[in-house]
Tab-separated table of C-alpha atoms in Angstrom:
chain	number	residue	atom	x	y	z
A	226	UNK	CA	8.888	72.383	48.794
A	227	UNK	CA	5.334	71.054	48.912
A	228	UNK	CA	2.585	72.268	51.241
A	229	UNK	CA	0.866	69.364	52.988
A	230	UNK	CA	-2.178	69.222	55.287
A	231	UNK	CA	-1.366	67.842	58.742
A	232	UNK	CA	-2.602	67.466	62.316
A	233	UNK	CA	-0.372	69.836	64.259
A	234	UNK	CA	0.401	70.250	67.944
A	235	UNK	CA	1.399	73.964	68.250
A	236	UNK	CA	2.705	73.656	71.819
A	237	UNK	CA	2.619	71.057	74.565
A	238	UNK	CA	-0.367	72.751	76.225
A	239	UNK	CA	-2.349	73.580	73.088
A	240	UNK	CA	-4.910	71.267	71.471
A	241	UNK	CA	-4.284	69.716	68.065
A	242	UNK	CA	-5.302	71.714	65.033
A	243	UNK	CA	-5.398	70.988	61.321
A	244	UNK	CA	-2.989	73.140	59.334
A	245	UNK	CA	-0.176	72.816	56.808
A	246	UNK	CA	3.502	71.968	56.861
A	247	UNK	CA	6.217	72.043	54.219
A	248	UNK	CA	7.710	68.829	52.853
A	249	UNK	CA	10.984	68.910	50.945
A	250	UNK	CA	11.095	68.349	47.209
A	251	UNK	CA	12.200	64.759	46.567
A	252	UNK	CA	15.929	64.184	46.243
A	253	UNK	CA	17.455	61.535	43.996
A	254	UNK	CA	17.022	58.763	46.598
A	255	UNK	CA	13.720	59.974	48.013
A	256	UNK	CA	10.272	58.413	47.901
A	257	UNK	CA	7.093	60.512	48.104
A	258	UNK	CA	4.292	58.719	49.950
A	259	UNK	CA	0.624	59.571	50.215
A	260	UNK	CA	-0.116	58.644	53.814
A	261	UNK	CA	-3.344	56.642	54.158
A	262	UNK	CA	-3.147	55.628	57.813
A	263	UNK	CA	-1.152	56.671	60.879
A	264	UNK	CA	-1.187	54.794	64.177
A	265	UNK	CA	-1.206	56.516	67.548
A	266	UNK	CA	1.594	55.229	69.780
A	267	UNK	CA	1.790	56.074	73.490
A	268	UNK	CA	5.181	57.643	72.793
A	269	UNK	CA	3.364	60.150	70.548
A	270	UNK	CA	1.465	61.287	73.621
A	271	UNK	CA	4.576	61.558	75.788
A	272	UNK	CA	6.325	63.695	73.189
A	273	UNK	CA	3.342	65.844	72.167
A	274	UNK	CA	2.728	66.618	75.849
A	275	UNK	CA	6.465	67.180	76.444
A	276	UNK	CA	6.637	64.477	79.116
A	277	UNK	CA	10.012	63.173	77.936
A	278	UNK	CA	11.878	66.467	78.078
A	279	UNK	CA	12.041	69.442	75.765
A	280	UNK	CA	10.359	68.825	72.405
A	281	UNK	CA	10.298	70.558	69.031
A	282	UNK	CA	7.134	72.552	68.266
A	283	UNK	CA	5.092	72.857	66.183
A	284	UNK	CA	4.960	69.035	66.148
A	285	UNK	CA	3.336	66.550	63.784
A	286	UNK	CA	3.541	63.183	65.585
A	287	UNK	CA	3.251	59.749	64.027
A	288	UNK	CA	5.747	56.969	63.353
A	289	UNK	CA	3.340	54.186	62.395
A	290	UNK	CA	2.769	55.167	58.793
A	291	UNK	CA	1.216	53.261	55.907
A	292	UNK	CA	0.520	54.565	52.427
A	293	UNK	CA	1.170	54.462	48.702
A	294	UNK	CA	4.202	55.679	46.728
A	295	UNK	CA	3.260	58.529	44.380
A	296	UNK	CA	6.685	59.689	43.188
A	297	UNK	CA	10.290	58.475	43.291
A	298	UNK	CA	13.630	60.194	42.819
A	299	UNK	CA	15.836	59.472	39.824
A	300	UNK	CA	18.159	57.128	41.749
A	301	UNK	CA	15.490	55.116	43.587
A	302	UNK	CA	15.664	51.356	42.988
A	303	UNK	CA	13.787	49.825	45.934
A	304	UNK	CA	10.311	51.252	45.372
A	305	UNK	CA	8.135	52.422	42.523
A	306	UNK	CA	4.951	54.420	42.066
A	307	UNK	CA	1.958	52.466	43.345
A	308	UNK	CA	3.868	50.413	45.918
A	309	UNK	CA	2.334	49.834	49.358
A	310	UNK	CA	4.857	51.090	51.886
A	311	UNK	CA	5.391	52.100	55.484
A	312	UNK	CA	7.653	54.246	57.639
A	313	UNK	CA	8.516	53.506	61.249
A	314	UNK	CA	10.341	55.307	64.028
A	315	UNK	CA	13.316	56.720	62.123
A	316	UNK	CA	14.031	58.032	58.639
A	317	UNK	CA	17.825	58.135	58.487
A	318	UNK	CA	20.994	56.946	60.217
A	319	UNK	CA	24.701	57.465	59.657
A	320	UNK	CA	25.026	54.175	57.667
A	321	UNK	CA	28.709	53.995	58.644
A	322	UNK	CA	28.996	53.024	62.319
A	323	UNK	CA	29.378	49.400	63.409
A	324	UNK	CA	25.750	49.182	64.484
A	325	UNK	CA	24.397	50.505	61.189
A	326	UNK	CA	26.663	48.178	59.227
A	327	UNK	CA	25.414	45.250	61.328
A	328	UNK	CA	21.789	46.066	60.449
A	329	UNK	CA	21.117	47.465	63.925
A	330	UNK	CA	20.544	51.009	62.702
A	331	UNK	CA	18.049	51.660	65.499
A	332	UNK	CA	21.184	51.876	67.656
A	333	UNK	CA	23.117	54.173	65.298
A	334	UNK	CA	26.085	55.540	67.230
A	335	UNK	CA	25.675	58.979	65.653
A	336	UNK	CA	22.008	58.914	66.564
A	337	UNK	CA	19.358	58.132	63.984
A	338	UNK	CA	16.914	60.726	62.687
A	339	UNK	CA	13.538	60.348	64.388
A	340	UNK	CA	10.514	60.387	62.101
A	341	UNK	CA	9.135	63.328	64.093
A	342	UNK	CA	10.298	65.536	66.954
A	343	UNK	CA	13.790	65.142	65.558
A	344	UNK	CA	16.139	66.876	63.185
A	345	UNK	CA	17.634	65.807	59.904
A	346	UNK	CA	21.428	65.822	59.846
A	347	UNK	CA	21.201	69.223	58.123
A	348	UNK	CA	19.257	70.571	61.093
A	349	UNK	CA	15.783	70.679	59.560
A	350	UNK	CA	12.985	69.461	61.882
A	351	UNK	CA	11.139	66.255	61.047
A	352	UNK	CA	7.363	65.904	60.890
A	353	UNK	CA	5.565	62.605	61.232
A	354	UNK	CA	2.657	60.661	59.834
A	355	UNK	CA	-0.363	62.626	61.061
A	356	UNK	CA	-0.293	64.215	57.624
A	357	UNK	CA	-1.385	63.674	54.042
A	358	UNK	CA	2.078	63.086	52.635
A	359	UNK	CA	5.650	62.336	53.689
A	360	UNK	CA	9.001	62.289	51.877
A	361	UNK	CA	11.783	59.925	52.959
A	362	UNK	CA	14.957	58.235	51.763
A	363	UNK	CA	14.153	54.918	50.060
A	364	UNK	CA	16.432	53.014	52.458
A	365	UNK	CA	14.137	53.831	55.393
A	366	UNK	CA	10.875	52.997	53.621
A	367	UNK	CA	9.458	49.496	54.179
A	368	UNK	CA	7.458	47.378	51.748
A	369	UNK	CA	4.065	46.310	53.093
A	370	UNK	CA	3.162	42.892	51.644
A	371	UNK	CA	-0.191	42.405	49.942
A	372	UNK	CA	-1.264	40.032	52.710
A	373	UNK	CA	-1.853	42.896	55.193
A	374	UNK	CA	-4.383	45.718	54.827
A	375	UNK	CA	-2.803	49.141	55.200
A	376	UNK	CA	-4.894	50.222	58.197
A	377	UNK	CA	-3.935	47.227	60.368
A	378	UNK	CA	-0.372	47.312	59.028
A	379	UNK	CA	0.361	50.852	60.226
A	380	UNK	CA	0.865	49.931	63.922
A	381	UNK	CA	3.247	47.144	62.939
A	382	UNK	CA	5.814	49.832	62.111
A	383	UNK	CA	6.267	50.454	65.851
A	384	UNK	CA	4.151	48.129	68.017
A	385	UNK	CA	4.878	45.173	65.751
A	386	UNK	CA	8.628	45.543	65.504
A	387	UNK	CA	8.979	46.566	69.169
A	388	UNK	CA	7.684	43.153	70.224
A	389	UNK	CA	8.977	41.076	67.299
A	390	UNK	CA	12.604	42.130	67.833
A	391	UNK	CA	13.024	40.923	71.440
A	392	UNK	CA	10.944	37.795	70.813
A	393	UNK	CA	13.338	36.859	68.004
A	394	UNK	CA	16.503	37.978	69.799
A	395	UNK	CA	15.726	35.982	72.958
A	396	UNK	CA	14.651	32.892	71.031
A	397	UNK	CA	10.874	32.681	71.441
A	398	UNK	CA	9.665	29.586	69.627
A	399	UNK	CA	8.545	25.974	70.044
A	400	UNK	CA	9.235	24.610	73.505
A	401	UNK	CA	9.584	28.076	75.054
A	402	UNK	CA	7.344	29.539	77.736
A	403	UNK	CA	6.793	33.246	76.986
A	404	UNK	CA	4.918	35.719	79.183
A	405	UNK	CA	3.594	39.032	77.887
A	406	UNK	CA	3.033	41.624	80.610
A	407	UNK	CA	0.147	43.893	79.612
A	408	UNK	CA	-2.511	43.595	76.926
A	409	UNK	CA	-2.397	46.993	75.292
A	410	UNK	CA	-1.100	48.253	71.959
A	411	UNK	CA	2.252	46.526	72.387
A	412	UNK	CA	1.044	43.580	74.411
A	413	UNK	CA	-1.605	42.333	72.010
A	414	UNK	CA	0.978	42.353	69.207
A	415	UNK	CA	3.408	40.468	71.444
A	416	UNK	CA	0.777	37.774	72.008
A	417	UNK	CA	0.054	37.403	68.295
A	418	UNK	CA	3.704	37.265	67.270
A	419	UNK	CA	4.862	34.965	70.080
A	420	UNK	CA	2.042	32.570	69.224
A	421	UNK	CA	2.956	32.634	65.529
A	422	UNK	CA	6.585	31.891	66.452
A	423	UNK	CA	5.378	28.715	68.146
A	424	UNK	CA	5.888	29.611	71.797
A	425	UNK	CA	3.486	28.743	74.613
A	426	UNK	CA	2.123	32.180	75.502
A	427	UNK	CA	0.880	33.522	78.831
A	428	UNK	CA	-0.622	36.959	79.378
A	429	UNK	CA	0.019	38.660	82.716
A	430	UNK	CA	-2.473	41.498	83.105
A	431	UNK	CA	-3.897	43.411	86.056
A	432	UNK	CA	-7.333	41.874	85.557
A	433	UNK	CA	-8.995	39.233	83.382
A	434	UNK	CA	-11.103	41.837	81.538
A	435	UNK	CA	-9.259	41.148	78.272
A	436	UNK	CA	-8.894	37.395	78.678
A	437	UNK	CA	-11.257	36.533	75.835
A	438	UNK	CA	-9.297	38.772	73.465
A	439	UNK	CA	-5.958	37.461	74.714
A	440	UNK	CA	-6.885	33.871	73.995
A	441	UNK	CA	-8.359	34.831	70.637
A	442	UNK	CA	-5.021	36.434	69.745
A	443	UNK	CA	-3.161	33.238	70.646
A	444	UNK	CA	-2.542	33.203	74.404
A	445	UNK	CA	-2.577	29.741	75.953
A	446	UNK	CA	-2.926	31.072	79.506
A	447	UNK	CA	-4.122	34.304	81.094
A	448	UNK	CA	-3.528	35.418	84.687
A	449	UNK	CA	-4.624	38.471	86.678
A	450	UNK	CA	-1.601	39.876	88.488
A	451	UNK	CA	-3.927	42.005	90.611
A	452	UNK	CA	-5.071	38.849	92.382
A	453	UNK	CA	-3.060	37.908	95.449
A	454	UNK	CA	-0.689	34.995	94.982
A	455	UNK	CA	-0.730	34.944	91.171
A	456	UNK	CA	2.969	35.553	90.604
A	457	UNK	CA	3.929	33.286	93.500
A	458	UNK	CA	2.014	30.463	91.813
A	459	UNK	CA	4.027	30.994	88.613
A	460	UNK	CA	7.533	30.789	90.095
A	461	UNK	CA	10.070	29.211	87.754
A	462	UNK	CA	7.598	29.087	84.859
A	463	UNK	CA	8.916	31.266	82.027
A	464	UNK	CA	11.895	31.320	79.701
A	465	UNK	CA	11.141	34.875	78.606
A	466	UNK	CA	9.026	37.766	79.875
A	467	UNK	CA	8.316	40.746	77.610
A	468	UNK	CA	7.173	43.685	79.737
A	469	UNK	CA	5.104	46.041	77.587
A	470	UNK	CA	3.707	48.307	80.302
A	471	UNK	CA	4.935	51.682	81.492
A	472	UNK	CA	3.751	51.191	85.069
A	473	UNK	CA	5.956	50.502	88.078
A	474	UNK	CA	6.182	46.773	88.838
A	475	UNK	CA	7.420	44.545	91.634
A	476	UNK	CA	10.409	43.464	89.541
A	477	UNK	CA	11.565	40.858	92.049
A	478	UNK	CA	8.195	39.118	91.934
A	479	UNK	CA	8.287	38.954	88.142
A	480	UNK	CA	11.902	37.778	88.074
A	481	UNK	CA	10.934	34.935	90.383
A	482	UNK	CA	8.673	33.562	87.636
A	483	UNK	CA	11.657	32.995	85.340
A	484	UNK	CA	13.340	29.651	84.877
A	485	UNK	CA	17.084	29.165	85.133
A	486	UNK	CA	18.716	31.415	82.495
A	487	UNK	CA	15.418	33.204	81.861
A	488	UNK	CA	15.214	36.836	80.767
A	489	UNK	CA	12.825	39.700	81.489
A	490	UNK	CA	12.896	42.335	78.758
A	491	UNK	CA	11.495	45.854	79.016
A	492	UNK	CA	9.909	47.434	75.950
A	493	UNK	CA	7.549	49.642	77.951
A	494	UNK	CA	9.104	52.787	79.397
A	495	UNK	CA	8.203	53.538	83.038
A	496	UNK	CA	8.844	57.144	84.029
A	497	UNK	CA	10.175	56.217	87.475
A	498	UNK	CA	13.367	54.414	88.427
A	499	UNK	CA	12.707	50.689	88.781
A	500	UNK	CA	14.163	48.741	91.692
A	501	UNK	CA	15.056	45.103	92.223
A	502	UNK	CA	17.259	42.913	94.405
A	503	UNK	CA	20.385	41.586	92.701
A	504	UNK	CA	19.732	38.219	94.341
A	505	UNK	CA	16.676	37.903	92.091
A	506	UNK	CA	19.125	37.683	89.183
A	507	UNK	CA	22.011	35.695	90.599
A	508	UNK	CA	19.698	33.157	92.230
A	509	UNK	CA	18.739	31.772	88.854
A	510	UNK	CA	21.316	33.209	86.437
A	511	UNK	CA	18.510	35.413	85.175
A	512	UNK	CA	18.805	38.525	83.026
A	513	UNK	CA	17.000	41.869	83.120
A	514	UNK	CA	17.208	43.639	79.772
A	515	UNK	CA	15.673	46.184	77.412
A	516	UNK	CA	14.933	46.366	73.709
A	517	UNK	CA	14.262	49.326	71.423
A	518	UNK	CA	12.214	48.912	68.212
A	519	UNK	CA	14.274	47.194	65.486
A	520	UNK	CA	16.457	47.973	62.499
A	521	UNK	CA	15.161	48.503	58.979
A	522	UNK	CA	16.208	45.017	57.870
A	523	UNK	CA	14.480	43.356	60.828
A	524	UNK	CA	11.383	45.528	60.401
A	525	UNK	CA	11.002	44.269	56.845
A	526	UNK	CA	11.464	40.723	58.125
A	527	UNK	CA	8.681	41.370	60.666
A	528	UNK	CA	6.295	42.692	58.012
A	529	UNK	CA	6.912	39.654	55.821
A	530	UNK	CA	6.405	37.368	58.825
A	531	UNK	CA	3.129	39.064	59.731
A	532	UNK	CA	1.857	38.770	56.173
A	533	UNK	CA	2.768	35.086	56.084
A	534	UNK	CA	0.885	34.457	59.334
A	535	UNK	CA	-2.065	36.773	58.727
A	536	UNK	CA	-1.127	39.120	61.557
A	537	UNK	CA	-2.313	42.713	61.771
A	538	UNK	CA	-2.991	45.056	64.646
A	539	UNK	CA	-6.430	45.180	66.265
A	540	UNK	CA	-7.446	48.790	65.625
A	541	UNK	CA	-10.028	51.495	66.170
A	542	UNK	CA	-10.139	53.747	63.110
A	543	UNK	CA	-10.664	57.434	63.886
A	544	UNK	CA	-10.844	60.774	62.091
A	545	UNK	CA	-8.621	63.819	62.411
A	546	UNK	CA	-11.015	65.530	64.815
A	547	UNK	CA	-10.854	62.599	67.258
A	548	UNK	CA	-7.125	62.627	67.989
A	549	UNK	CA	-7.328	64.723	71.159
A	550	UNK	CA	-9.935	62.415	72.660
A	551	UNK	CA	-8.017	59.360	71.521
A	552	UNK	CA	-4.940	60.546	73.433
A	553	UNK	CA	-6.995	60.778	76.624
A	554	UNK	CA	-8.443	57.333	76.027
A	555	UNK	CA	-4.986	55.797	75.506
A	556	UNK	CA	-3.843	57.225	78.838
A	557	UNK	CA	-6.909	55.608	80.441
A	558	UNK	CA	-6.121	52.310	78.655
A	559	UNK	CA	-9.470	52.671	76.920
A	560	UNK	CA	-8.585	51.351	73.473
A	561	UNK	CA	-8.630	47.902	71.939
A	562	UNK	CA	-5.919	47.992	70.904
A	563	UNK	CA	-4.489	50.707	68.680
A	564	UNK	CA	-6.001	53.927	67.392
A	565	UNK	CA	-5.302	54.530	63.714
A	566	UNK	CA	-6.012	57.851	61.995
A	567	UNK	CA	-7.681	57.772	58.579
A	568	UNK	CA	-5.674	60.578	57.004
A	569	UNK	CA	-8.338	61.104	54.336
A	570	UNK	CA	-10.129	63.049	57.088
A	571	UNK	CA	-7.336	65.638	57.375
A	572	UNK	CA	-8.275	68.914	55.717
């Protein structure tokens, strides 16, 4: 075991504190990574504050991890010391079920092992990227291409793949009209990726306060949904809507903006039950769907795509002592557009 400095949440009600955790000694297929940067995802906040049900404490959040390989196990073939690598939302899966074998290991039927607030298959708790070092199986470690700096690459391991996967699955590309609902950590990545895929991109946001940024990131159009009549004016416009927000929406109004055979896909996670009229679907053979991150194979594809197109996250770099305040700012939507922790400031 190795003692590692980390930013720890002792309980849901306690503030973060800097302390130490134990990392396992590397196994034959393990990679040891010095973490350089860790993104703050809104799901970190939900779990650290125990808003999604009972959590495992003490907790070290973080599943947007970028760093450098410092040691490899004897059987490792995919990575070597000095490689630039990342870890996303899970660090193991059964590797045997039909979903894992199809490269959809995010939907492992046994249940994959979450990077933090989870348990390894042997029962040991997992600790995430708000730490100086992490150890993981080589098969769940991604290569970060040289074309992306590590700090702006870290959020790609969740925010990037969470938007890339549905955009690819539902065929965003040339000739397609794609709407991104929300311009936050997920939404701004959705705009960048949809634009790079060749789609005509529209941002649907409460206000136009981020319009300049949206168009700089690649949006062709920007509408304020808080203004009366906006969605009515967009009826039958879109092939695909990616909803990145966790707020309650008038689903019927958004569905009405879809073309025949259009789809609205949730990647944000509202706490409340969402309601809609079935006629909003059958009236245009529309679909209402959801998407959850992406598999390891697709995540590597996304990283390579982002490097090819010069895409990184728009970030605010913070120190270890700023995490508590950053959480509050994320809840207030006061970040443009992803907080990233410089782990050199831990300890």
